Short mmCIF file of C-alpha atoms in Angstrom, two decimals:
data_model
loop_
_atom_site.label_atom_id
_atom_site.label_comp_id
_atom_site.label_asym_id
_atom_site.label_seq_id
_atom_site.Cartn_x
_atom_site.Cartn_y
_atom_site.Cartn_z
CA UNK A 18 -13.48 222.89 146.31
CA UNK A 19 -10.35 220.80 145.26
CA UNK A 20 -11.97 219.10 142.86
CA UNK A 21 -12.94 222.44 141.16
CA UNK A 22 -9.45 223.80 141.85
CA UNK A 23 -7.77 220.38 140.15
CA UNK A 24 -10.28 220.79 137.54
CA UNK A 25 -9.73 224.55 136.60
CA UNK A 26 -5.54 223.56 137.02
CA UNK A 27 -5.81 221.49 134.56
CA UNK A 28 -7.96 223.66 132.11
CA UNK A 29 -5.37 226.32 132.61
CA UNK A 30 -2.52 223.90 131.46
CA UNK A 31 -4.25 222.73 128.36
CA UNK A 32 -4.99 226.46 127.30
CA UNK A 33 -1.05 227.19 128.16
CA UNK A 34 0.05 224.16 126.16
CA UNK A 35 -2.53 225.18 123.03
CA UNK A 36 -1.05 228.90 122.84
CA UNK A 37 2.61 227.54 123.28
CA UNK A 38 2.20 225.29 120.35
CA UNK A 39 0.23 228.15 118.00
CA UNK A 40 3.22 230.72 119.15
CA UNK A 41 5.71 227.75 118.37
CA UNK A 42 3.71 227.38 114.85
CA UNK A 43 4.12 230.88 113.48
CA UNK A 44 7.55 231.16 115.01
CA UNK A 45 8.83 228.22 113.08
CA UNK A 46 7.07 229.79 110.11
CA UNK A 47 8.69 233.50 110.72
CA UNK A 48 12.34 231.09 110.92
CA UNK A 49 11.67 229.57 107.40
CA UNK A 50 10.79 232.33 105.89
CA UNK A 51 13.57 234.72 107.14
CA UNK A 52 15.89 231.87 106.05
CA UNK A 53 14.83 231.77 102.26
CA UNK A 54 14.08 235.44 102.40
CA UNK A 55 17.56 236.35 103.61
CA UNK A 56 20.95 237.06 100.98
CA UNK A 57 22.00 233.45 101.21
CA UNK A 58 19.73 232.58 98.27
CA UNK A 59 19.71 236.09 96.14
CA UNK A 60 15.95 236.25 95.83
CA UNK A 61 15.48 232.43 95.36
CA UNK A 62 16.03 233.42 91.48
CA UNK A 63 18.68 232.51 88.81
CA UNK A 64 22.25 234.60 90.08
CA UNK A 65 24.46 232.82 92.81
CA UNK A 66 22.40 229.20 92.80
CA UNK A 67 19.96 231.08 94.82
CA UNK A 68 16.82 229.02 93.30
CA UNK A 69 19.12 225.74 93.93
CA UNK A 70 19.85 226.57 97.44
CA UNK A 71 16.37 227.07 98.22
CA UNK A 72 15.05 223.40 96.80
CA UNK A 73 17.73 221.75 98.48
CA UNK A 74 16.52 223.64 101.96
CA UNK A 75 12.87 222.22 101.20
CA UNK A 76 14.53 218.41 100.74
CA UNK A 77 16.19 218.28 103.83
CA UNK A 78 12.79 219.97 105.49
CA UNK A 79 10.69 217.44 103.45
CA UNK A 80 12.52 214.06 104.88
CA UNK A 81 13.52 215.72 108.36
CA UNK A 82 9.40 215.89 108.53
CA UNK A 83 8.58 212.40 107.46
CA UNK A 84 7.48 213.02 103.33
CA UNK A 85 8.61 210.70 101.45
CA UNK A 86 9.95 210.75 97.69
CA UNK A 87 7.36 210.17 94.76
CA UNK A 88 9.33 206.91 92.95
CA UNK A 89 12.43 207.70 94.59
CA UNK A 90 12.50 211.23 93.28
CA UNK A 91 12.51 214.10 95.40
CA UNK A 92 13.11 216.55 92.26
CA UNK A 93 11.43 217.07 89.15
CA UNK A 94 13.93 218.82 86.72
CA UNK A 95 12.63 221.01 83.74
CA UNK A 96 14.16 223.74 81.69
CA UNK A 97 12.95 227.44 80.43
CA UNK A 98 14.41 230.45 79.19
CA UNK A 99 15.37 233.55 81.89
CA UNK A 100 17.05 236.79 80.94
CA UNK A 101 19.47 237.61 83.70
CA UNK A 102 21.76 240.81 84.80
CA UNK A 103 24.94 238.82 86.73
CA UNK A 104 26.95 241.78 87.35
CA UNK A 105 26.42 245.18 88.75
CA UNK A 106 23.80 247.56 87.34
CA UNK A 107 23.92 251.20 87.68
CA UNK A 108 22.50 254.41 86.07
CA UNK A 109 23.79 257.97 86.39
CA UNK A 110 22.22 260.93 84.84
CA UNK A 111 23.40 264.86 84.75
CA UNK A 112 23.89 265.40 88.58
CA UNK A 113 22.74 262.21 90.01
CA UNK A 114 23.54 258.05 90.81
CA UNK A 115 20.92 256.13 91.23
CA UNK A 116 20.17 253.57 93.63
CA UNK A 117 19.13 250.09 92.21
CA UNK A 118 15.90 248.65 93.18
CA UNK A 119 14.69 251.46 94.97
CA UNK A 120 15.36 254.54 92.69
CA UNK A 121 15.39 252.49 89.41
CA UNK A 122 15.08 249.26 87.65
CA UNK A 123 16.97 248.03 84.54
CA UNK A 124 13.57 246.27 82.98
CA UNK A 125 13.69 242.35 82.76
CA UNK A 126 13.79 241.95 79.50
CA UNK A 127 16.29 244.36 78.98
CA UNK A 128 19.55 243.40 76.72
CA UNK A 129 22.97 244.73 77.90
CA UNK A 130 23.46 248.43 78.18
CA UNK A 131 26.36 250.20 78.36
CA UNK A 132 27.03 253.74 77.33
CA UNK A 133 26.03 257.41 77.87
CA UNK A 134 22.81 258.75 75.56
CA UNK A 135 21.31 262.23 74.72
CA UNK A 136 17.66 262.36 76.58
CA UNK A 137 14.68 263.11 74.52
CA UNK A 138 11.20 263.42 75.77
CA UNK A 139 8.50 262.18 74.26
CA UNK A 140 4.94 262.41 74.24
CA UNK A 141 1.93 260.43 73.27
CA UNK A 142 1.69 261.54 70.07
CA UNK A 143 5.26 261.27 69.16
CA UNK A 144 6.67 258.29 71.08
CA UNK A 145 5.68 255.78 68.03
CA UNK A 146 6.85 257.39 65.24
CA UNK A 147 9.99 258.49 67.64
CA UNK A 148 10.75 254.56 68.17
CA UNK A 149 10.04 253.61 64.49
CA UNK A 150 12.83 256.00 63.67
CA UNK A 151 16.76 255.06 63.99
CA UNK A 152 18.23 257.58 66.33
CA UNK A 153 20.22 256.91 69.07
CA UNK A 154 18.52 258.64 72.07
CA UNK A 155 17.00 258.11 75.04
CA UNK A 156 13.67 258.54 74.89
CA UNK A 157 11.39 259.84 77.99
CA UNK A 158 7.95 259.03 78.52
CA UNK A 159 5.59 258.66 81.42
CA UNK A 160 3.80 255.24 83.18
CA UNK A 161 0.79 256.66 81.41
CA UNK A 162 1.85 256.92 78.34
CA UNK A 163 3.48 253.54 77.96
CA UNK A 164 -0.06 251.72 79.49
CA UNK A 165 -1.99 253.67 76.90
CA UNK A 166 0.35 252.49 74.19
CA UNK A 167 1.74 249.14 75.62
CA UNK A 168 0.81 246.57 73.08
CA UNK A 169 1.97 249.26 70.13
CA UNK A 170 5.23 250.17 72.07
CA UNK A 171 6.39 246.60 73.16
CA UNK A 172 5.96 245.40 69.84
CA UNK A 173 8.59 248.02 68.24
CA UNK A 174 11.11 247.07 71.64
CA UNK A 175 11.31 243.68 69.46
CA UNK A 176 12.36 245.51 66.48
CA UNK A 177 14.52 249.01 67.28
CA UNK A 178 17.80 248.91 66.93
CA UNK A 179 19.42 251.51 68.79
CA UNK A 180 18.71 254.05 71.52
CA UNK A 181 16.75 253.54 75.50
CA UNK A 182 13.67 254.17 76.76
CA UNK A 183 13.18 255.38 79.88
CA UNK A 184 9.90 255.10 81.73
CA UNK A 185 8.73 257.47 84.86
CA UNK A 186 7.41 255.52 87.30
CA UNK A 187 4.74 257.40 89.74
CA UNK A 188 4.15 255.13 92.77
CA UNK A 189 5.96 251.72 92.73
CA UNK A 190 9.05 249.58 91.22
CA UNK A 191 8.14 246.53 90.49
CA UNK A 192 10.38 243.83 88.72
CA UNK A 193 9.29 240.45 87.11
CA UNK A 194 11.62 238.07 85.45
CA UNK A 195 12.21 238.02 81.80
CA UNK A 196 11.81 235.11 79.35
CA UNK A 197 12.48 237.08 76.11
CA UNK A 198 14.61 239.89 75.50
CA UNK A 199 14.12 243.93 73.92
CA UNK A 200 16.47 245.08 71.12
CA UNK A 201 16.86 248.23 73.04
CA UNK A 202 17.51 248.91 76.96
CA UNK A 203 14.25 250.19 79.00
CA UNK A 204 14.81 251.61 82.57
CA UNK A 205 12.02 252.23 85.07
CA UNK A 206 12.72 255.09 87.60
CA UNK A 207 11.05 257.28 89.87
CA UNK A 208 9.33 259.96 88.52
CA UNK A 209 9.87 262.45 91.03
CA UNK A 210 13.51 262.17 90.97
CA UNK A 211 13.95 261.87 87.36
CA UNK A 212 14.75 265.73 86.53
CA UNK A 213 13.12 267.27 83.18
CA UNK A 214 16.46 269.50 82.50
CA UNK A 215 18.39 266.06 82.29
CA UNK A 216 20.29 266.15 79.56
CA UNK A 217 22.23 262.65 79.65
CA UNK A 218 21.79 259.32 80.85
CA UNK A 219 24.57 256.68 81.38
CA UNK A 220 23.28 252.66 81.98
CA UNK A 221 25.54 250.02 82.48
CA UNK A 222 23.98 246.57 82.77
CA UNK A 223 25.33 242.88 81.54
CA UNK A 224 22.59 240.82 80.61
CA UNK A 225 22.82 237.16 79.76
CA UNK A 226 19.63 235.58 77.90
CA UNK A 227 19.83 231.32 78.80
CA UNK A 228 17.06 229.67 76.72
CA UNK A 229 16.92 226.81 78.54
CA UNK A 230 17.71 227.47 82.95
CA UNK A 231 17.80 224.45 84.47
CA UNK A 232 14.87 224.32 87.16
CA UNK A 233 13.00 221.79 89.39
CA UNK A 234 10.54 221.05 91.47
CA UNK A 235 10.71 219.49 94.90
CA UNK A 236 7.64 217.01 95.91
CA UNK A 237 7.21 214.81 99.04
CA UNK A 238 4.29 212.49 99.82
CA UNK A 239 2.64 211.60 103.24
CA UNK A 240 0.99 207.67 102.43
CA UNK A 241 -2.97 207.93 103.16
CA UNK A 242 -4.05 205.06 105.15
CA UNK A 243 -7.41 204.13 103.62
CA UNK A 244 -6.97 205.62 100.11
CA UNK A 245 -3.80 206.23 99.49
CA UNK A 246 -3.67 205.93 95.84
CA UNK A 247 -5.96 209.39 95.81
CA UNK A 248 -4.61 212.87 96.66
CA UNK A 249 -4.95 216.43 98.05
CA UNK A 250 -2.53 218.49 96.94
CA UNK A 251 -0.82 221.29 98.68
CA UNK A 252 1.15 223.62 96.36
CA UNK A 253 3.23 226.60 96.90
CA UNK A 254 6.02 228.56 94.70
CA UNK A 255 9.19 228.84 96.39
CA UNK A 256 11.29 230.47 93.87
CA UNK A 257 11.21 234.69 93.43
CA UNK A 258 12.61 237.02 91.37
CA UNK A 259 16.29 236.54 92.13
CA UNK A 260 18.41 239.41 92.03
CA UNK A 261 19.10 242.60 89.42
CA UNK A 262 23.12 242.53 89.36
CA UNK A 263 25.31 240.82 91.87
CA UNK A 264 24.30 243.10 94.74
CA UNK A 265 20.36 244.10 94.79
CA UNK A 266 18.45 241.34 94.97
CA UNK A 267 14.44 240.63 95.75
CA UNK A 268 13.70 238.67 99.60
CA UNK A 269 10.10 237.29 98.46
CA UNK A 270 9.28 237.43 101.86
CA UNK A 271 5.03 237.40 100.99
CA UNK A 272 5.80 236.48 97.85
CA UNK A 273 6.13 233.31 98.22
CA UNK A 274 8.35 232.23 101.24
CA UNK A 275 4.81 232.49 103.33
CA UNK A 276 3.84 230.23 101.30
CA UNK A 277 6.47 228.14 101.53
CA UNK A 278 6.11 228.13 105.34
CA UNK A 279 2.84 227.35 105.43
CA UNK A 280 3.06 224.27 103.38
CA UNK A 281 5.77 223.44 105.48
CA UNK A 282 3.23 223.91 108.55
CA UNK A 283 0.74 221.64 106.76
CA UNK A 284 3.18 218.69 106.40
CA UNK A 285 4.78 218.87 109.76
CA UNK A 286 0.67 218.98 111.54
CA UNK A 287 -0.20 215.75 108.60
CA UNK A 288 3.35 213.54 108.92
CA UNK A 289 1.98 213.40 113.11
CA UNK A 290 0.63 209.74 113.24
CA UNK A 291 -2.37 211.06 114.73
CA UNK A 292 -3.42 213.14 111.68
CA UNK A 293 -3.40 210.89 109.23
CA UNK A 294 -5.95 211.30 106.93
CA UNK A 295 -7.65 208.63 103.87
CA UNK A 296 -6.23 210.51 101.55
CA UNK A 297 -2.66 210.36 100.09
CA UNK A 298 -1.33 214.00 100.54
CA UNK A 299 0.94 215.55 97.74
CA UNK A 300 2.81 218.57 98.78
CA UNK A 301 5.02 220.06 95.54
CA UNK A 302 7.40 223.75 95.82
CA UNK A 303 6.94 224.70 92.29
CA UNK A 304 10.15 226.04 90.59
CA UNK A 305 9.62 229.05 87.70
CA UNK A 306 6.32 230.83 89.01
CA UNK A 307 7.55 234.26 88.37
CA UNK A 308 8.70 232.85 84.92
CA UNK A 309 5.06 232.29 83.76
CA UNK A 310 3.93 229.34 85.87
CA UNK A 311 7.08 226.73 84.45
CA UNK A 312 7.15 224.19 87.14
CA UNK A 313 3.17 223.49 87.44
CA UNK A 314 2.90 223.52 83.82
CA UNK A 315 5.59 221.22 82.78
CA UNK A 316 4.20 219.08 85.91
CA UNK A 317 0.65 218.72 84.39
CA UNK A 318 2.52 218.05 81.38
CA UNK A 319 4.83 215.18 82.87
CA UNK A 320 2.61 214.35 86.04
CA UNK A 321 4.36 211.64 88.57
CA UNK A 322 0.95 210.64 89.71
CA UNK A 323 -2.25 210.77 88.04
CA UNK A 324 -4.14 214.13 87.68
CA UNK A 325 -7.33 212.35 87.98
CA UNK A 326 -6.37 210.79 91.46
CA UNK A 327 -6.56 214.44 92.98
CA UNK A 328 -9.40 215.28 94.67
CA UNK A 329 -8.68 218.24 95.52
CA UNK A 330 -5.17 220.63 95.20
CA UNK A 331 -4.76 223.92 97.08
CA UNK A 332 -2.20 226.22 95.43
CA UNK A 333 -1.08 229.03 98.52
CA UNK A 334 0.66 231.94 98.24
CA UNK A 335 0.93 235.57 99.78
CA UNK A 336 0.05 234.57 103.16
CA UNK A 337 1.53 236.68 105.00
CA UNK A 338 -0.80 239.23 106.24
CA UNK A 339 -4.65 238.20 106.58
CA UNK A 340 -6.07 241.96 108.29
CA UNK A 341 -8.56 241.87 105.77
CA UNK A 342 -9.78 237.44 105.49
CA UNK A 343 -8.48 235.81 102.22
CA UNK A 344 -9.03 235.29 98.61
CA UNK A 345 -10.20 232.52 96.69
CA UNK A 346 -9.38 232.22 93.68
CA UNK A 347 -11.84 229.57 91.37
CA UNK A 348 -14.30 229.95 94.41
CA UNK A 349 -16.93 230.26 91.32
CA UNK A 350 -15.96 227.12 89.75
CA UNK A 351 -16.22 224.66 92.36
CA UNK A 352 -18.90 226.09 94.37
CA UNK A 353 -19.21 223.18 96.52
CA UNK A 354 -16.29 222.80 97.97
CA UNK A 355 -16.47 226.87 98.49
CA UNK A 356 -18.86 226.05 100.28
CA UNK A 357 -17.27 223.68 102.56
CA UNK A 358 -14.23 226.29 103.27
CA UNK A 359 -16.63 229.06 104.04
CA UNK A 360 -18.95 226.85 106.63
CA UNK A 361 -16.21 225.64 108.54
CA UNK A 362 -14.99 229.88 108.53
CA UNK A 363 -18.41 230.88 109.78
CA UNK A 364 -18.32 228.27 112.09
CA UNK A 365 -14.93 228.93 113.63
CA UNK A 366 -14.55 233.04 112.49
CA UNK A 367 -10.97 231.72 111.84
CA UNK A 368 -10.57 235.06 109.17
CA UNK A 369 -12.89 238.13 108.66
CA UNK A 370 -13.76 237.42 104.99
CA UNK A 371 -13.45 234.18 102.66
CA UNK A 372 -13.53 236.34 99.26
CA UNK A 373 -14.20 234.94 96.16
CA UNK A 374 -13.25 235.02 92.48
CA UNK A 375 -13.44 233.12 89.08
CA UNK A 376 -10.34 231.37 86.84
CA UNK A 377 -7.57 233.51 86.96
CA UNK A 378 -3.96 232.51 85.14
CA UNK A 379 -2.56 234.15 88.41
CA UNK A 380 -0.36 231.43 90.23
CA UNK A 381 0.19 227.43 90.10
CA UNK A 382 -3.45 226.27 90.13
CA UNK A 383 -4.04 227.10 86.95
CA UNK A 384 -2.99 224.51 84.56
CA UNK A 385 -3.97 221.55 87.18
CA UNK A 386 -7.68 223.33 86.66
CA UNK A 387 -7.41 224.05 83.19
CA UNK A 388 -7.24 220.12 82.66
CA UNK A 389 -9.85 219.28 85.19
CA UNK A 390 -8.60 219.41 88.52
CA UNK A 391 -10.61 220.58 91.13
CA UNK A 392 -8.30 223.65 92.31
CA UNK A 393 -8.26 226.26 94.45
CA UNK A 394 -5.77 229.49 95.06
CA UNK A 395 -6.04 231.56 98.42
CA UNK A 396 -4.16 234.38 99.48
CA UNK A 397 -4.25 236.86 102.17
CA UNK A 398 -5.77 240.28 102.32
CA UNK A 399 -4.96 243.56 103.61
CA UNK A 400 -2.06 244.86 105.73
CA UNK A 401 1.81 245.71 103.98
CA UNK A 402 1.67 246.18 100.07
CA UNK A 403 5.26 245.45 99.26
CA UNK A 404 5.67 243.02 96.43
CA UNK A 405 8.15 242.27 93.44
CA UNK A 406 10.12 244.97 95.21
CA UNK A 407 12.96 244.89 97.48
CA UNK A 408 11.03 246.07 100.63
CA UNK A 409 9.30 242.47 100.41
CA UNK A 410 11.50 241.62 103.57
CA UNK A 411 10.66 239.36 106.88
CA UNK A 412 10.88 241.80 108.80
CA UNK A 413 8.06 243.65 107.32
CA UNK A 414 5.70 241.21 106.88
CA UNK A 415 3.45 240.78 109.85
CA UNK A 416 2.10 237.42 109.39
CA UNK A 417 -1.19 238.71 111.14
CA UNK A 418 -3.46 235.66 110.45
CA UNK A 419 -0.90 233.15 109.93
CA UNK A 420 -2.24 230.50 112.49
CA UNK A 421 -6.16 231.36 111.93
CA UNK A 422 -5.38 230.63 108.49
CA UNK A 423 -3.29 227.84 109.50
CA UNK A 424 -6.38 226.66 110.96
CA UNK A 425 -8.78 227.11 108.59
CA UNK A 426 -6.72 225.37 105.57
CA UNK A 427 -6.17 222.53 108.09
CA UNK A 428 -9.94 222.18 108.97
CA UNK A 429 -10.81 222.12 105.12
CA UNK A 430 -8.09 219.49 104.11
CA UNK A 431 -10.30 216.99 106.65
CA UNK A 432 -13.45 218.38 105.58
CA UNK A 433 -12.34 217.32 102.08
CA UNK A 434 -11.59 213.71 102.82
#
């Protein structure tokens, strides 16, 4: 009877200790990514250093864990072009002020705009040959319209000259970050508040074009220690959208400070002497995602260790939900090692559903694929939608499968090896 009791004491301890250290796992992750999420670094984008701020955070996180530097080097430094709006944005029409980032968006390739225009609406018929003309209006037109014409409408934005064109938004702002710039102002608002007897519309906005934004990347190393001059590599984005004037800016929360986190999570569980693995493991926070994938195409360009070294590199973002399993992205083109990842989730039911998909020129795995590297991208499923808005906060983001998928990407990085 004591024995039993001493034996069922100490299976009670060791599930007590295993749920304190998954609790202390996601609560370390919620702390990193309400820190880069938070006003101290503007959206992790190009107004008040917020980008720098945030790649200096991961340094100090990288050593304090145990990475070490790739030839010394913690950063990789690389430019490209960013259009940017450093001081504050506003729009006014007839009888209303608009709130920025939640009523309306000054578009990111917008040039400045400042000054008070006539409003003219426009349909599909007569939105091209109103834009190929000079006047100086502002010209109406609905979501619908503009998908239906983008390619012909974006293409006379290079060359108009004067007026703005506003589009009606049904459902959802969403901002990006430019790298070229419109001849004319185009604002996105919300089409239930934009009022069809609106006779005016005032827009003030700076914007200031940089061709070349100084950028890097921050990369740490953990030494394999059979085959350490081989890699995995573990890949997330950790720089946003930054911030639309000097007081709206963009948290990222999902998108990509998860990501962030759990790459973080994945070095701290792979430093621990006891996890070493064969494999050298190469963990790199890519700078200029939202800019068209800078950082992990300038570093396939200017690698600091071989491409054909990696075995295997795991590109993560959007991980903070998980109600509905995850998404692979290049599932299709390396089957195998699908194959692996969804065993190991049968096995374990760490998720509800290991989706797949083919190439997609969607996040940071792409160019390491596109020049042979065995790559995958996964991202949660289901739960909150918010993204490239300003709702994309910590405190909304539930993090529902944060350990499982902790888990699981920790399972498949030994499985690999």
């Amino acid at each position: 009877m004591l024995r039993i009791s001493f034996f069922a004491s100490l299976i009670f301890i060791y599930v007590l200790l295993c749920t304190h250290l998954v609790f202390a796992q996601q609560d370390d992750a919620r702390k990193v990514i309400t820190e880069l999420s938070s006003e101290k670094y503007f959206g992790r984008g190009y107004l008040k250093h917020g980008d720098k701020k945030a790649a200096h955070f991961l340094q100090k996180r990288f050593s304090k864990l145990g990475l070490k530097p790739v030839d010394d080097k913690w950063f990789q430094h690389f430019t490209h072009p960013v259009n940017r709006f450093p001081k504050n944005v506003s729009l006014t029409t007839d009888t209303k002020t608009w709130i920025p980032g939640k009523e309306f968006l000054i578009h990111h390739q917008s040039p400045s705009a400042n000054g008070t225009w006539p409003v003219a609406w426009a349909d599909s018929a007569e939105i091209i040959s109103s834009l190929n003309n000079d006047f100086d209006s502002c010209y109406v037109i609905t979501r619908q319209v503009f998908s239906k014409l983008q390619k012909e409408i974006t293409s006379l934005l290079f060359k108009r000259k004067k007026g703005v064109l506003v589009i009606l938004e049904p459902h959802k702002l969403t901002w990006s970050v430019g790298t070229s710039v419109f001849n004319i102002p185009v604002i996105e608002v919300y089409d239930s508040l934009f009022s069809r007897q609106t006779k005016s519309i005032t827009v003030h906005a700076d914007a200031e074009f940089n061709a070349q934004y100084n950028s890097k990347n921050v990369i740490g190393i953990i030494t394999g220690n059979k085959i350490p001059d081989s890699l995995i590599v573990i890949t997330a984005h950790y720089d946003h959208l930054g911030g639309m004037g000097n007081k709206t800016f963009f948290p990222g929360a999902n998108d990509n400070a998860s990501g962030v986190a759990m790459l973080l999570s994945l070095a701290e569980y792979f430093t621990k002497q006891e996890n070493r693995q064969p494999y050298s493991i190469l963990f790199i926070a890519f700078a200029g995602e939202e800019a068209g994938l800078q950082g992990s195409k300038y570093y396939t360009e200017h690698p600091l260790l071989p491409l054909s070294k990696i075995r295997f590199l795991i590109n993560l973002d959007l991980l903070g939900t998980g109600d509905e399993g995850i998404m692979v992205v290049n599932a299709t083109e390396f089957e195998r090692d699908f194959s692996i990842l969804q065993s190991i989730n049968d096995t374990a039911k760490y998720v509800s559903n290991v989706g797949k998909r083919g190439k997609a020129k969607n996040s940071d795995h792409y160019y390491f694929s596109e020049k042979g590297v065995p790559a995958f991208f996964i991202y949660t499923l289901g739960g909150v939608t918010w993204y490239h808005d300003v709702m994309d906060k910590s405190e909304t983001l539930p993090l529902t499968k944060y350990n499982n998928v902790f888990q699981l990407l920790k399972s498949f990085i030994i499985a690999l090896q």
